[in-house]
Amino acid sequence: MKPFEPQVDYTKVHNALFIHYTKLPDFNPDHVVMYTVLMSYYNEQYGYAFPTKAGLALRLNCGINKPAKLAKVLEKYGLIKSVPRYQAQIGSNDIYYVYAPITGAEEFRKTFRQGCELYDEKATRFMTRNLK
């Protein structure tokens, strides 16, 4: 066991978020944190997370509108489905269905080919710069 591994009060996170999804041009560490926070709010009994907008913003230490922007990108890549409270008809909070990420490199590349190609071009530019 690693000396820094938590023993209590933690959320497991797929490495695919850091390894694959951050290759996508509009996906950044803020999206990973939002996804992780939604995972921590996930209620197994109901099958979704239902944090308040203020609760999300406070947990993410950001403005009240940023979680909605982050959710749009997470939804675009199939990691969550956000249902506004007026459509959910279950209280005053939006609900978030949280889905597992694609973990296989080949399947990820096939699914998000264009984003991976842009990343490859960027990586080539970075490597070329480092060789000079």
PDB file of C-alpha atoms in Angstrom:
ATOM      1  CA  MET A   1       0.000   0.000   0.000  1.00  0.00           C
ATOM      2  CA  LYS A   2       1.242   3.473  -0.884  1.00  0.00           C
ATOM      3  CA  PRO A   3       1.838   5.672   2.183  1.00  0.00           C
ATOM      4  CA  PHE A   4      -0.540   8.358   0.884  1.00  0.00           C
ATOM      5  CA  GLU A   5      -3.496   6.091   0.026  1.00  0.00           C
ATOM      6  CA  PRO A   6      -6.640   7.114   1.878  1.00  0.00           C
ATOM      7  CA  GLN A   7      -8.163   4.640   4.286  1.00  0.00           C
ATOM      8  CA  VAL A   8     -11.529   6.364   4.704  1.00  0.00           C
ATOM      9  CA  ASP A   9     -13.635   9.042   3.016  1.00  0.00           C
ATOM     10  CA  TYR A  10     -12.367   8.749  -0.564  1.00  0.00           C
ATOM     11  CA  THR A  11     -13.669   8.328  -4.111  1.00  0.00           C
ATOM     12  CA  LYS A  12     -12.097   5.928  -6.593  1.00  0.00           C
ATOM     13  CA  VAL A  13     -11.388   7.558  -9.955  1.00  0.00           C
ATOM     14  CA  HIS A  14     -10.689   5.888 -13.298  1.00  0.00           C
ATOM     15  CA  ASN A  15      -7.169   6.613 -14.586  1.00  0.00           C
ATOM     16  CA  ALA A  16      -8.727   6.827 -18.061  1.00  0.00           C
ATOM     17  CA  LEU A  17      -9.858  10.353 -17.195  1.00  0.00           C
ATOM     18  CA  PHE A  18      -6.215  11.443 -16.876  1.00  0.00           C
ATOM     19  CA  ILE A  19      -4.754   9.166 -19.532  1.00  0.00           C
ATOM     20  CA  HIS A  20      -7.343   9.422 -22.305  1.00  0.00           C
ATOM     21  CA  TYR A  21      -9.977  12.100 -21.764  1.00  0.00           C
ATOM     22  CA  THR A  22      -7.506  14.926 -21.108  1.00  0.00           C
ATOM     23  CA  LYS A  23      -6.356  14.400 -24.713  1.00  0.00           C
ATOM     24  CA  LEU A  24      -9.632  15.888 -25.892  1.00  0.00           C
ATOM     25  CA  PRO A  25      -9.332  19.582 -26.817  1.00  0.00           C
ATOM     26  CA  ASP A  26     -12.117  20.867 -24.563  1.00  0.00           C
ATOM     27  CA  PHE A  27     -11.551  18.481 -21.630  1.00  0.00           C
ATOM     28  CA  ASN A  28      -9.279  19.631 -18.812  1.00  0.00           C
ATOM     29  CA  PRO A  29      -8.570  18.855 -15.151  1.00  0.00           C
ATOM     30  CA  ASP A  30     -11.628  20.876 -14.072  1.00  0.00           C
ATOM     31  CA  HIS A  31     -13.774  18.271 -15.836  1.00  0.00           C
ATOM     32  CA  VAL A  32     -11.997  15.463 -13.994  1.00  0.00           C
ATOM     33  CA  VAL A  33     -12.676  17.190 -10.682  1.00  0.00           C
ATOM     34  CA  MET A  34     -16.345  17.797 -11.565  1.00  0.00           C
ATOM     35  CA  TYR A  35     -16.749  14.135 -12.563  1.00  0.00           C
ATOM     36  CA  THR A  36     -15.102  13.022  -9.311  1.00  0.00           C
ATOM     37  CA  VAL A  37     -17.341  15.306  -7.251  1.00  0.00           C
ATOM     38  CA  LEU A  38     -20.431  13.930  -8.989  1.00  0.00           C
ATOM     39  CA  MET A  39     -19.174  10.415  -8.237  1.00  0.00           C
ATOM     40  CA  SER A  40     -18.879  11.364  -4.568  1.00  0.00           C
ATOM     41  CA  TYR A  41     -22.470  12.677  -4.583  1.00  0.00           C
ATOM     42  CA  TYR A  42     -23.779   9.559  -6.371  1.00  0.00           C
ATOM     43  CA  ASN A  43     -26.588   7.853  -4.451  1.00  0.00           C
ATOM     44  CA  GLU A  44     -26.674   4.107  -5.127  1.00  0.00           C
ATOM     45  CA  GLN A  45     -30.270   3.805  -3.904  1.00  0.00           C
ATOM     46  CA  TYR A  46     -31.550   6.333  -6.454  1.00  0.00           C
ATOM     47  CA  GLY A  47     -29.023   5.630  -9.210  1.00  0.00           C
ATOM     48  CA  TYR A  48     -27.928   9.234  -9.661  1.00  0.00           C
ATOM     49  CA  ALA A  49     -26.354  12.241  -7.945  1.00  0.00           C
ATOM     50  CA  PHE A  50     -28.445  15.273  -7.009  1.00  0.00           C
ATOM     51  CA  PRO A  51     -26.251  17.984  -5.491  1.00  0.00           C
ATOM     52  CA  THR A  52     -27.463  21.556  -5.318  1.00  0.00           C
ATOM     53  CA  LYS A  53     -25.984  24.064  -7.754  1.00  0.00           C
ATOM     54  CA  ALA A  54     -24.531  25.976  -4.817  1.00  0.00           C
ATOM     55  CA  GLY A  55     -23.128  22.766  -3.322  1.00  0.00           C
ATOM     56  CA  LEU A  56     -21.346  21.922  -6.563  1.00  0.00           C
ATOM     57  CA  ALA A  57     -19.968  25.435  -6.976  1.00  0.00           C
ATOM     58  CA  LEU A  58     -18.712  25.488  -3.407  1.00  0.00           C
ATOM     59  CA  ARG A  59     -17.162  22.017  -3.655  1.00  0.00           C
ATOM     60  CA  LEU A  60     -15.423  23.036  -6.898  1.00  0.00           C
ATOM     61  CA  ASN A  61     -14.488  26.473  -5.520  1.00  0.00           C
ATOM     62  CA  CYS A  62     -15.874  28.229  -8.577  1.00  0.00           C
ATOM     63  CA  GLY A  63     -18.696  30.495  -9.691  1.00  0.00           C
ATOM     64  CA  ILE A  64     -22.299  29.321  -9.609  1.00  0.00           C
ATOM     65  CA  ASN A  65     -22.509  28.901 -13.424  1.00  0.00           C
ATOM     66  CA  LYS A  66     -19.279  26.960 -14.007  1.00  0.00           C
ATOM     67  CA  PRO A  67     -20.601  23.511 -12.963  1.00  0.00           C
ATOM     68  CA  ALA A  68     -23.251  23.693 -15.703  1.00  0.00           C
ATOM     69  CA  LYS A  69     -20.556  24.488 -18.284  1.00  0.00           C
ATOM     70  CA  LEU A  70     -18.411  21.606 -17.053  1.00  0.00           C
ATOM     71  CA  ALA A  71     -21.425  19.286 -17.110  1.00  0.00           C
ATOM     72  CA  LYS A  72     -22.041  20.062 -20.793  1.00  0.00           C
ATOM     73  CA  VAL A  73     -18.585  18.789 -21.735  1.00  0.00           C
ATOM     74  CA  LEU A  74     -18.906  15.722 -19.502  1.00  0.00           C
ATOM     75  CA  GLU A  75     -22.244  14.996 -21.137  1.00  0.00           C
ATOM     76  CA  LYS A  76     -20.797  15.525 -24.628  1.00  0.00           C
ATOM     77  CA  TYR A  77     -18.315  12.711 -23.953  1.00  0.00           C
ATOM     78  CA  GLY A  78     -20.862  10.342 -22.411  1.00  0.00           C
ATOM     79  CA  LEU A  79     -19.574  10.555 -18.842  1.00  0.00           C
ATOM     80  CA  ILE A  80     -22.757  11.957 -17.357  1.00  0.00           C
ATOM     81  CA  LYS A  81     -26.317  12.835 -18.241  1.00  0.00           C
ATOM     82  CA  SER A  82     -27.650  15.980 -16.630  1.00  0.00           C
ATOM     83  CA  VAL A  83     -31.385  16.379 -16.128  1.00  0.00           C
ATOM     84  CA  PRO A  84     -32.588  19.836 -15.059  1.00  0.00           C
ATOM     85  CA  ARG A  85     -34.809  19.879 -11.997  1.00  0.00           C
ATOM     86  CA  TYR A  86     -37.823  21.108 -13.967  1.00  0.00           C
ATOM     87  CA  GLN A  87     -37.565  18.033 -16.230  1.00  0.00           C
ATOM     88  CA  ALA A  88     -36.654  15.626 -13.438  1.00  0.00           C
ATOM     89  CA  GLN A  89     -39.714  16.605 -11.402  1.00  0.00           C
ATOM     90  CA  ILE A  90     -38.100  15.318  -8.204  1.00  0.00           C
ATOM     91  CA  GLY A  91     -37.435  18.161  -5.855  1.00  0.00           C
ATOM     92  CA  SER A  92     -35.349  21.272  -6.356  1.00  0.00           C
ATOM     93  CA  ASN A  93     -31.994  19.877  -7.542  1.00  0.00           C
ATOM     94  CA  ASP A  94     -30.789  18.870 -10.985  1.00  0.00           C
ATOM     95  CA  ILE A  95     -29.934  15.186 -11.244  1.00  0.00           C
ATOM     96  CA  TYR A  96     -26.823  13.670 -12.761  1.00  0.00           C
ATOM     97  CA  TYR A  97     -26.501  10.127 -14.039  1.00  0.00           C
ATOM     98  CA  VAL A  98     -22.823   9.173 -13.878  1.00  0.00           C
ATOM     99  CA  TYR A  99     -21.347   6.678 -16.352  1.00  0.00           C
ATOM    100  CA  ALA A 100     -18.027   4.854 -16.485  1.00  0.00           C
ATOM    101  CA  PRO A 101     -15.468   6.238 -18.919  1.00  0.00           C
ATOM    102  CA  ILE A 102     -14.044   4.332 -21.853  1.00  0.00           C
ATOM    103  CA  THR A 103     -10.913   2.714 -20.454  1.00  0.00           C
ATOM    104  CA  GLY A 104      -9.418   0.951 -23.476  1.00  0.00           C
ATOM    105  CA  ALA A 105      -7.014   3.010 -25.596  1.00  0.00           C
ATOM    106  CA  GLU A 106      -8.147   1.526 -28.906  1.00  0.00           C
ATOM    107  CA  GLU A 107     -11.841   1.983 -28.208  1.00  0.00           C
ATOM    108  CA  PHE A 108     -11.218   5.528 -26.963  1.00  0.00           C
ATOM    109  CA  ARG A 109      -9.268   6.438 -30.119  1.00  0.00           C
ATOM    110  CA  LYS A 110     -11.968   4.928 -32.302  1.00  0.00           C
ATOM    111  CA  THR A 111     -14.728   6.813 -30.465  1.00  0.00           C
ATOM    112  CA  PHE A 112     -12.924  10.164 -30.282  1.00  0.00           C
ATOM    113  CA  ARG A 113     -10.704   9.934 -33.365  1.00  0.00           C
ATOM    114  CA  GLN A 114     -10.675  13.638 -34.234  1.00  0.00           C
ATOM    115  CA  GLY A 115      -9.797  14.742 -30.693  1.00  0.00           C
ATOM    116  CA  CYS A 116      -7.013  12.166 -30.497  1.00  0.00           C
ATOM    117  CA  GLU A 117      -5.587  13.327 -33.833  1.00  0.00           C
ATOM    118  CA  LEU A 118      -5.461  16.919 -32.576  1.00  0.00           C
ATOM    119  CA  TYR A 119      -3.701  15.700 -29.436  1.00  0.00           C
ATOM    120  CA  ASP A 120      -1.178  13.720 -31.511  1.00  0.00           C
ATOM    121  CA  GLU A 121      -0.377  16.848 -33.537  1.00  0.00           C
ATOM    122  CA  LYS A 122       0.121  18.839 -30.362  1.00  0.00           C
ATOM    123  CA  ALA A 123       2.342  16.125 -28.864  1.00  0.00           C
ATOM    124  CA  THR A 124       4.456  16.079 -32.032  1.00  0.00           C
ATOM    125  CA  ARG A 125       4.911  19.864 -31.854  1.00  0.00           C
ATOM    126  CA  PHE A 126       5.954  19.615 -28.198  1.00  0.00           C
ATOM    127  CA  MET A 127       8.417  16.801 -28.884  1.00  0.00           C
ATOM    128  CA  THR A 128       9.885  18.633 -31.884  1.00  0.00           C
ATOM    129  CA  ARG A 129      10.446  21.717 -29.727  1.00  0.00           C
ATOM    130  CA  ASN A 130      12.184  19.636 -27.059  1.00  0.00           C
ATOM    131  CA  LEU A 131      14.590  18.133 -29.610  1.00  0.00           C
ATOM    132  CA  LYS A 132      15.849  21.561 -30.718  1.00  0.00           C
TER     133      LYS A 132
END
